[in-house]
C-alpha cells in the first residue's frame, strides 16, 4: 500500500482498490452526510438537487479527470505540479492549498461535534425521552465557549496523528470495512426515515424540483457543493493522483469516485430530510440537521442508541478520511517547499488549523453577533469564501490550464496512458474542459455573487 506519510518518496498505491478507497474516502465525508442535506434544505430541496446533478455532469466529472491527469503526470503536490508544467501557474495550486487549509479549520470544528456525539452516546447522554429536547442539547453544546473547542482539538489531533504516522496500514485497511459499513447503515437509517408517518412530504421536498426556486444563489450553492463534496479545486485529488501508477485507468476512476460520492449524498438526504418533515422540524435549519434530527430519529427506533453509536462512529470515520486528505494537501507542499520533516509540518499546520478553527467555534455562541460575509458568522463566511469563491476560481483556471495552456493533446496522452487504453469520451471531455466547464463555472459564479 502507498505510504502517504512520506510523499517525498512518491509512493504509489499498490492496488487499484487502495486508491479508489482513499479518493472515495476523501470525497465522502461531512460534505455528504452533513453539508449536502442541509444545503439542499436551505436551497429549495429538489431544485438544488437538480442543479447539483447538472453541475456534477458538466463540471464534476470533467475536473475530477483533469486533476487526476495533472497529479499523475507530474507526480507532485498541487503547487509543484502546476509549477512543473508551467512555472508561472503555481499560484493556481496555491489557491487550492490555501482553500484546503481554510476548509480544514472549520471541518475540524464539526468533526469535534461528531466526536462529542460519539462520547455522549457511549455515556448514555444521547438517549432523551422527548425528541424535541435534542435541539436544546445541541445548541447548548455548540454555544458553550470551551467544550466544543476541546473536541475540535481532539479531532485536529487525530487528523495530525494519522497524517504523521502514515495512512496505508490504518486508513486504507479500515476503509475497506468502514466504507461499506457506512453504506449499509445509511440504507437502514434511510429506510427507517422514509417509512416514518409524514415522511412523504420530505421525500417530495428533496426529490421533486420546484423550478421557480432555481436562481443564481441556488446555482452557486450547488456549484460550491459539487467542488466541496468531490474534494475538487484544492489540490487534494492532484496529490492523491500523484501516487497513482502509470498503468491505472484514470478516466474510469474519475467516474467511479463521483458516483460513489453522489450515491452517499443522496442516501444522506433521504435519511435526513424525510425525518425532518415527519418530526416537524424545519428543513432549512442549516448545519444542525445531522445533530438534532438524526438523534431524534434514533430515539424512536428500537435499539436506537446502538444505531446512533455505530452511525456517529461511521460519520467520524468518513470525516477523518476527508480531513487527512485536506491536511495532506498542505503538508505535502510544506514538506516539498521548505524541506521540513513530515512530522513537524503536520504538527505546525495542525496547530494553525486548530487556532483558525477557534473563531468558527466561538461564532456559534459568544461571538454569534459577529457577522462577516453576507451576514454569516465566521464559520459560514470561511466556508463561503473557500467553497463558493476560491474553489470555483481554482477550478476555472484548472480548465483554462488544461484546455488552453498545457493543451488537450498532452492531457489526453496522460489520460490514455500514451494511447494504451481507450477513452471513448475523449472528444466529449475535451469539449467540456475547454468550453463548457469554464463557462458554466463563470456564469454560475457571477450569477451567484450578484443574487
Ligand atoms: N469532500 C469532503 C466531504 O465531502 O466531506 C470534504 C473535503 C475533503 C473537501 C477534501 C475538500 C477536500 F480537499
Coordinates of C-alpha atoms and ligand atoms in Angstrom, one line a residue:
X1 CA 0.0 0.0 0.0
X2 CA 1.1 3.5 -0.6
X3 CA 2.5 5.3 2.3
X4 CA 1.1 8.8 2.4
X5 CA 3.2 9.7 5.3
X6 CA 6.2 10.0 3.0
X7 CA 5.1 11.8 -0.1
X8 CA 8.6 12.8 -0.9
X9 CA 9.4 9.3 -2.0
X10 CA 6.4 9.4 -4.3
X11 CA 4.9 6.2 -3.2
X12 CA 2.3 4.5 -5.4
X13 CA -0.9 2.9 -4.4
X14 CA -0.2 -0.8 -4.6
X15 CA -3.7 -1.8 -5.5
X16 CA -6.5 -0.2 -7.5
X17 CA -8.9 -0.5 -4.6
X18 CA -6.4 1.3 -2.3
X19 CA -6.5 4.4 -4.4
X20 CA -10.2 4.2 -5.0
X21 CA -10.9 3.9 -1.3
X22 CA -8.6 6.7 -0.4
X23 CA -10.0 9.0 -3.0
X24 CA -13.6 8.0 -2.2
X25 CA -12.7 8.4 1.5
X26 CA -11.6 11.9 0.7
X27 CA -14.7 12.7 -1.2
X28 CA -17.2 11.0 1.1
X29 CA -17.3 13.0 4.4
X30 CA -19.2 15.6 6.2
X31 CA -19.9 17.2 2.8
X32 CA -22.2 14.3 2.0
X33 CA -23.6 13.5 5.4
X34 CA -23.9 17.0 6.9
X35 CA -23.5 19.7 4.3
X36 CA -25.5 18.2 1.3
X37 CA -28.8 17.6 3.2
X38 CA -28.8 21.0 4.9
X39 CA -27.7 22.9 1.8
X40 CA -30.5 21.2 -0.1
X41 CA -32.8 22.1 2.7
X42 CA -31.8 25.8 2.6
X43 CA -31.9 26.0 -1.2
X44 CA -35.3 24.7 -2.2
X45 CA -34.7 20.9 -1.9
X46 CA -35.3 19.3 -5.3
X47 CA -34.4 22.5 -7.2
X48 CA -30.9 22.3 -5.6
X49 CA -30.6 18.6 -6.1
X50 CA -31.4 19.1 -9.8
X51 CA -28.8 21.8 -10.2
X52 CA -26.3 19.6 -8.3
X53 CA -26.7 16.9 -10.9
X54 CA -26.4 19.3 -13.9
X55 CA -23.2 20.7 -12.5
X56 CA -21.9 17.3 -11.5
X57 CA -22.2 16.1 -15.1
X58 CA -20.8 19.2 -16.7
X59 CA -18.1 20.2 -14.2
X60 CA -17.6 17.5 -11.6
X61 CA -16.5 14.5 -13.7
X62 CA -14.6 16.8 -16.0
X63 CA -12.5 18.4 -13.3
X64 CA -12.0 15.1 -11.4
X65 CA -10.3 13.7 -14.5
X66 CA -8.4 17.0 -15.1
X67 CA -6.9 16.9 -11.6
X68 CA -6.0 13.2 -11.8
X69 CA -4.2 13.8 -15.1
X70 CA -2.1 16.7 -13.7
X71 CA -1.3 14.7 -10.5
X72 CA -0.3 11.5 -12.1
X73 CA 1.6 13.3 -14.9
X74 CA 3.8 15.3 -12.6
X75 CA 3.8 13.0 -9.5
X76 CA 3.9 16.2 -7.4
X77 CA 1.9 18.1 -4.8
X78 CA -0.6 20.6 -6.2
X79 CA 1.6 23.7 -6.3
X80 CA 4.6 21.7 -7.5
X81 CA 2.5 20.1 -10.2
X82 CA 1.4 23.3 -11.8
X83 CA 4.9 24.7 -11.5
X84 CA 6.5 21.7 -13.2
X85 CA 4.3 22.1 -16.2
X86 CA 4.3 26.0 -16.4
X87 CA 6.4 27.9 -13.9
X88 CA 4.1 30.9 -13.6
X89 CA 1.0 28.9 -12.9
X90 CA 1.9 27.7 -9.5
X91 CA -0.5 30.2 -7.9
X92 CA -3.5 28.2 -9.1
X93 CA -2.2 25.3 -7.0
X94 CA -1.7 27.9 -4.3
X95 CA -5.4 28.9 -4.3
X96 CA -6.3 25.3 -3.8
X97 CA -3.9 24.6 -1.0
X98 CA -5.0 27.7 0.9
X99 CA -8.6 26.7 0.4
X100 CA -8.0 23.3 1.8
X101 CA -6.4 24.8 4.8
X102 CA -9.3 27.2 5.4
X103 CA -11.8 24.4 4.9
X104 CA -10.0 22.1 7.4
X105 CA -10.2 24.8 10.1
X106 CA -14.0 24.6 10.3
X107 CA -14.2 21.0 9.1
X108 CA -12.3 20.1 12.3
X109 CA -14.8 22.0 14.5
X110 CA -17.7 20.0 13.0
X111 CA -15.5 16.9 13.4
X112 CA -15.2 17.8 17.0
X113 CA -19.0 17.9 17.3
X114 CA -19.1 14.4 15.9
X115 CA -16.5 13.2 18.5
X116 CA -18.7 14.7 21.2
X117 CA -21.8 12.9 19.9
X118 CA -19.9 9.6 19.9
X119 CA -18.8 10.2 23.5
X120 CA -22.3 11.3 24.5
X121 CA -23.8 8.2 23.0
X122 CA -21.4 5.9 24.8
X123 CA -22.0 7.6 28.1
X124 CA -25.8 7.4 27.7
X125 CA -26.3 11.1 27.3
X126 CA -28.0 10.9 23.9
X127 CA -31.0 8.9 25.0
X128 CA -33.6 11.6 25.6
X129 CA -37.3 10.8 26.2
X130 CA -38.5 13.9 24.5
X131 CA -37.5 14.2 20.8
X132 CA -37.9 17.9 21.0
X133 CA -35.1 18.1 23.5
X134 CA -32.4 17.4 21.0
X135 CA -32.3 20.9 19.8
X136 CA -31.6 22.3 23.2
X137 CA -29.0 19.7 23.7
X138 CA -27.2 20.5 20.5
X139 CA -27.4 24.3 20.9
X140 CA -26.3 24.1 24.5
X141 CA -23.2 22.2 23.4
X142 CA -22.1 24.3 20.4
X143 CA -22.7 27.6 22.2
X144 CA -20.5 26.6 25.1
X145 CA -17.3 28.6 24.8
X146 CA -14.9 25.8 25.9
X147 CA -16.2 22.3 25.4
X148 CA -16.5 22.3 21.6
X149 CA -13.0 23.8 21.3
X150 CA -11.6 20.9 23.3
X151 CA -13.4 18.4 21.0
X152 CA -12.1 20.4 18.0
X153 CA -8.6 19.9 19.4
X154 CA -9.2 16.2 19.7
X155 CA -10.4 15.9 16.1
X156 CA -7.5 18.0 14.8
X157 CA -5.0 15.9 16.8
X158 CA -6.5 12.7 15.4
X159 CA -6.0 14.1 11.9
X160 CA -2.5 15.2 12.6
X161 CA -1.7 11.9 14.2
X162 CA -2.8 9.9 11.2
X163 CA -1.0 12.2 8.7
X164 CA 2.2 12.0 10.8
X165 CA 2.1 8.3 11.2
X166 CA 1.2 7.2 7.7
X167 CA -2.0 6.1 6.2
X168 CA -1.5 2.8 4.5
X169 CA -1.7 0.4 7.4
X170 CA -4.5 2.3 9.1
X171 CA -6.9 4.3 7.0
X172 CA -6.7 2.1 3.9
X173 CA -7.2 -1.1 5.8
X174 CA -10.1 0.2 7.8
X175 CA -11.7 2.0 4.8
X176 CA -12.3 -1.4 3.4
X177 CA -14.5 -2.3 6.3
X178 CA -15.9 1.0 7.3
X179 CA -16.9 2.5 4.0
X180 CA -19.2 -0.5 3.2
X181 CA -20.3 -0.3 6.8
X182 CA -21.3 3.3 6.4
X183 CA -23.2 2.4 3.3
X184 CA -25.2 -0.3 4.9
X185 CA -26.0 1.9 7.9
X186 CA -27.1 4.7 5.7
X187 CA -29.5 2.4 3.9
X188 CA -31.0 1.2 7.2
X189 CA -31.5 4.7 8.5
X190 CA -32.9 5.9 5.2
X191 CA -35.4 3.0 5.3
X192 CA -36.4 4.0 8.8
X193 CA -36.7 7.6 7.9
X194 CA -38.8 7.3 4.7
X195 CA -41.3 5.0 6.5
X196 CA -42.0 7.4 9.3
X197 CA -45.5 8.8 9.2
X198 CA -45.5 12.1 7.3
X199 CA -42.2 11.3 5.6
X200 CA -43.6 11.7 2.1
X201 CA -43.6 15.5 2.4
X202 CA -39.8 15.3 2.9
X203 CA -39.2 12.9 0.0
X204 CA -41.2 15.3 -2.2
X205 CA -39.2 18.3 -1.0
X206 CA -36.0 16.5 -1.6
X207 CA -36.7 14.9 -5.0
X208 CA -39.4 17.0 -6.7
X209 CA -37.8 20.1 -8.2
X210 CA -39.6 23.3 -8.0
X211 CA -38.1 25.1 -11.0
X212 CA -39.2 28.5 -9.7
X213 CA -36.8 28.1 -6.8
X214 CA -33.8 28.0 -9.1
X215 CA -31.9 31.2 -9.0
X216 CA -28.3 32.4 -9.0
X217 CA -27.7 31.7 -5.4
X218 CA -29.1 28.1 -5.6
X219 CA -26.8 27.5 -8.6
X220 CA -23.8 28.9 -6.8
X221 CA -24.7 26.8 -3.7
X222 CA -24.8 23.7 -6.0
X223 CA -21.5 24.6 -7.6
X224 CA -19.9 25.0 -4.3
X225 CA -21.3 21.7 -3.1
X226 CA -20.0 19.8 -6.1
X227 CA -16.5 21.2 -5.5
X228 CA -16.7 20.6 -1.8
X229 CA -18.1 17.1 -2.0
X230 CA -15.8 15.8 -4.7
X231 CA -12.8 17.4 -3.0
X232 CA -12.1 19.4 -6.2
X233 CA -10.3 22.6 -6.7
X234 CA -8.0 22.2 -3.7
X235 CA -5.2 20.1 -4.9
X236 CA -6.3 17.0 -2.9
X237 CA -7.1 15.0 -6.0
X238 CA -3.9 16.2 -7.7
X239 CA -1.9 15.0 -4.7
X240 CA -3.7 11.6 -4.5
X241 CA -3.4 11.2 -8.3
X242 CA 0.3 11.7 -7.9
X243 CA 0.5 8.4 -6.1
X244 CA -1.1 6.5 -9.0
X245 CA 0.7 4.1 -11.1
X246 CA 1.1 4.8 -14.8
X247 CA -1.0 1.8 -15.8
X248 CA -4.1 2.8 -13.9
X249 CA -7.2 3.7 -15.9
X250 CA -7.9 7.3 -14.7
X251 CA -10.9 8.1 -16.9
X252 CA -12.6 5.1 -15.3
X253 CA -11.7 6.3 -11.8
X254 CA -12.9 9.8 -12.5
X255 CA -16.4 8.3 -13.0
X256 CA -16.3 5.8 -10.1
X257 CA -15.4 8.3 -7.4
X258 CA -18.1 10.9 -8.2
X259 CA -20.7 8.1 -8.5
X260 CA -19.9 6.7 -5.0
X261 CA -19.8 10.2 -3.6
X262 CA -23.2 11.2 -5.0
X263 CA -24.8 7.9 -4.0
X264 CA -23.9 8.5 -0.4
X265 CA -25.0 12.1 -0.6
X266 CA -28.4 11.1 -1.9
X267 CA -28.8 8.4 0.8
X268 CA -27.9 11.1 3.4
X269 CA -30.6 13.4 2.0
X270 CA -33.1 10.6 2.1
X271 CA -32.1 9.6 5.6
X272 CA -32.4 13.1 7.0
X273 CA -35.0 15.3 5.1
X274 CA -38.0 12.9 5.4
X275 CA -37.4 12.6 9.1
X276 CA -37.2 16.4 9.3
X277 CA -40.7 16.7 8.0
X278 CA -42.0 13.7 9.8
X279 CA -40.8 15.0 13.2
X280 CA -41.9 18.6 12.5
X281 CA -38.5 20.3 12.1
X282 CA -37.7 23.0 9.6
X283 CA -35.7 21.8 6.5
X284 CA -33.8 25.0 6.3
X285 CA -32.5 24.7 9.9
X286 CA -28.9 24.5 8.5
X287 CA -25.9 22.8 9.9
X288 CA -27.8 21.3 12.8
X289 CA -29.8 18.8 10.9
X290 CA -27.4 16.0 11.4
X291 CA -27.1 16.6 15.1
X292 CA -30.7 17.3 16.0
X293 CA -32.9 15.4 13.6
X294 CA -31.0 12.1 13.4
X295 CA -30.7 11.6 17.2
X296 CA -34.4 12.2 17.3
X297 CA -34.9 9.5 14.7
X298 CA -32.7 7.1 16.6
X299 CA -34.5 7.8 19.8
X300 CA -37.7 6.5 18.1
X301 CA -36.1 3.3 16.9
X302 CA -35.7 0.0 18.8
X303 CA -32.0 -0.3 19.8
X304 CA -31.8 3.3 18.7
X305 CA -28.7 4.1 20.8
X306 CA -26.8 1.2 19.3
X307 CA -27.6 2.5 15.9
X308 CA -26.7 6.0 17.0
X309 CA -23.3 4.9 18.2
X310 CA -22.5 3.0 15.0
X311 CA -23.7 5.8 12.9
X312 CA -21.8 8.6 14.6
X313 CA -18.6 6.4 14.6
X314 CA -19.0 5.9 10.9
X315 CA -19.6 9.7 10.4
X316 CA -16.4 10.2 12.4
X317 CA -14.5 7.9 10.2
X318 CA -15.8 9.4 7.0
X319 CA -14.8 12.8 8.4
X320 CA -11.4 11.7 9.2
X321 CA -10.6 10.1 5.8
X322 CA -11.6 13.6 4.4
X323 CA -9.7 15.7 6.9
X324 CA -6.5 13.8 6.5
X325 CA -6.7 14.4 2.7
X326 CA -7.2 18.1 3.5
X327 CA -4.2 18.3 5.7
X328 CA -2.2 16.2 3.3
X329 CA -2.5 18.8 0.6
X330 CA -0.7 21.5 2.6
X331 CA 1.6 19.1 4.4
X332 CA 3.0 17.7 1.2
X333 CA 3.5 21.2 -0.1
X334 CA 5.3 22.4 3.0
X335 CA 7.5 19.3 3.1
X336 CA 8.5 19.8 -0.5
X337 CA 8.9 23.5 -0.4
X338 CA 10.5 24.2 3.0
X339 CA 12.2 20.8 3.5
X340 CA 10.5 20.4 6.8
X341 CA 10.1 16.9 8.2
X342 CA 6.6 15.5 7.6
X343 CA 6.1 15.2 11.4
X344 CA 6.9 18.9 12.1
X345 CA 4.9 20.1 9.1
X346 CA 1.9 18.1 10.2
X347 CA 2.2 19.4 13.8
X348 CA 2.7 23.0 12.8
X349 CA -0.1 23.1 10.2
X350 CA -2.3 21.2 12.6
X351 CA -1.7 23.8 15.3
X352 CA -2.5 26.6 12.8
X353 CA -5.7 24.8 11.8
X354 CA -6.7 24.5 15.4
X355 CA -6.2 28.2 16.1
X356 CA -8.0 29.3 12.9
X357 CA -10.9 27.0 13.9
X358 CA -11.4 28.7 17.3
X359 CA -13.4 31.7 15.9
X360 CA -15.6 29.3 13.9
X361 CA -16.4 27.5 17.2
X362 CA -16.9 30.7 19.2
X363 CA -19.1 32.1 16.4
X364 CA -21.8 29.6 17.4
X365 CA -22.1 31.0 20.8
X366 CA -20.5 34.0 22.5
X367 CA -19.4 35.5 19.1
X368 CA -22.6 34.8 17.3
X369 CA -23.3 38.5 16.9
X370 CA -20.2 39.0 14.8
X371 CA -21.1 38.6 11.1
X372 CA -18.7 38.8 8.2
X373 CA -19.7 37.9 4.7
X374 CA -23.4 38.2 3.7
X375 CA -24.5 38.4 7.3
X376 CA -22.9 35.0 8.0
X377 CA -21.0 34.0 11.1
X378 CA -17.3 33.3 11.0
X379 CA -17.6 29.6 10.1
X380 CA -20.1 30.1 7.3
X381 CA -18.1 33.1 6.0
X382 CA -14.9 30.9 5.7
X383 CA -17.0 28.2 4.1
X384 CA -18.4 30.7 1.6
X385 CA -15.0 32.2 0.7
X386 CA -13.3 28.8 0.3
X387 CA -16.1 26.7 -1.2
X388 CA -18.1 29.1 -3.2
X389 CA -15.3 31.5 -4.3
X390 CA -11.8 30.0 -4.1
X391 CA -12.7 26.5 -5.3
X392 CA -14.7 27.6 -8.4
X393 CA -11.9 30.0 -9.3
X394 CA -9.3 27.3 -8.9
X395 CA -11.5 25.0 -11.0
X396 CA -11.9 27.6 -13.7
X397 CA -8.2 28.2 -14.0
X398 CA -7.6 24.4 -14.0
X399 CA -9.8 24.2 -17.1
X400 CA -8.0 27.0 -18.8
X401 CA -4.7 25.5 -17.9
X402 CA -5.5 22.1 -19.3
X403 CA -7.6 23.2 -22.3
X404 CA -5.6 26.2 -23.5
X405 CA -2.2 26.4 -21.8
X406 CA -0.8 22.9 -21.4
X407 CA -3.0 21.6 -24.2
X408 CA -5.6 18.9 -24.6
X409 CA -3.3 16.6 -26.6
X410 CA -0.8 16.4 -23.7
X411 CA -3.7 15.8 -21.3
X412 CA -5.2 13.0 -23.4
X413 CA -1.8 11.3 -23.7
X414 CA -1.7 11.1 -19.9
X415 CA -5.4 10.0 -19.6
X416 CA -5.0 7.2 -22.1
X417 CA -1.6 6.0 -20.8
X418 CA 0.0 7.1 -24.0
X419 CA -2.7 5.5 -26.1
X420 CA -2.6 2.2 -24.4
X421 CA -6.1 2.3 -23.1
X422 CA -9.2 3.6 -24.9
X423 CA -11.1 6.6 -23.6
X424 CA -14.3 6.7 -25.6
X425 CA -15.4 10.0 -24.2
X426 CA -12.1 11.8 -25.1
X427 CA -13.7 14.2 -27.6
X428 CA -16.6 15.0 -25.3
X429 CA -14.4 15.5 -22.3
X430 CA -12.1 17.8 -24.3
X431 CA -15.1 19.9 -25.3
X432 CA -16.3 20.1 -21.7
X433 CA -12.9 21.0 -20.3
X434 CA -12.2 23.7 -22.9
X435 CA -15.6 25.4 -23.2
X436 CA -18.5 24.1 -21.2
X437 CA -17.0 23.7 -17.7
X438 CA -15.1 27.0 -17.6
X439 CA -18.1 28.9 -19.0
X440 CA -20.5 27.1 -16.6
X441 CA -18.3 28.0 -13.7
X442 CA -18.0 31.6 -14.7
X443 CA -21.8 32.1 -15.4
X444 CA -22.8 30.4 -12.1
X445 CA -20.1 32.2 -10.2
X446 CA -21.2 35.7 -11.3
X447 CA -24.9 35.0 -11.2
X448 CA -24.4 33.7 -7.7
X449 CA -22.4 36.6 -6.5
X450 CA -25.0 39.1 -7.8
X451 CA -28.0 37.5 -6.3
Ligands
LIG1 N1 -15.1 16.0 0.2 C1 -15.2 16.1 1.6 C2 -16.6 15.9 2.1 O1 -17.5 15.9 1.3 O2 -16.8 16.0 3.3 C3 -14.6 17.3 2.2 C4 -13.3 17.6 1.5 C5 -12.2 16.8 1.6 C6 -13.2 18.8 0.8 C7 -11.1 17.1 1.0 C8 -12.1 19.1 0.2 C9 -11.0 18.2 0.2 F1 -10.0 18.5 -0.4

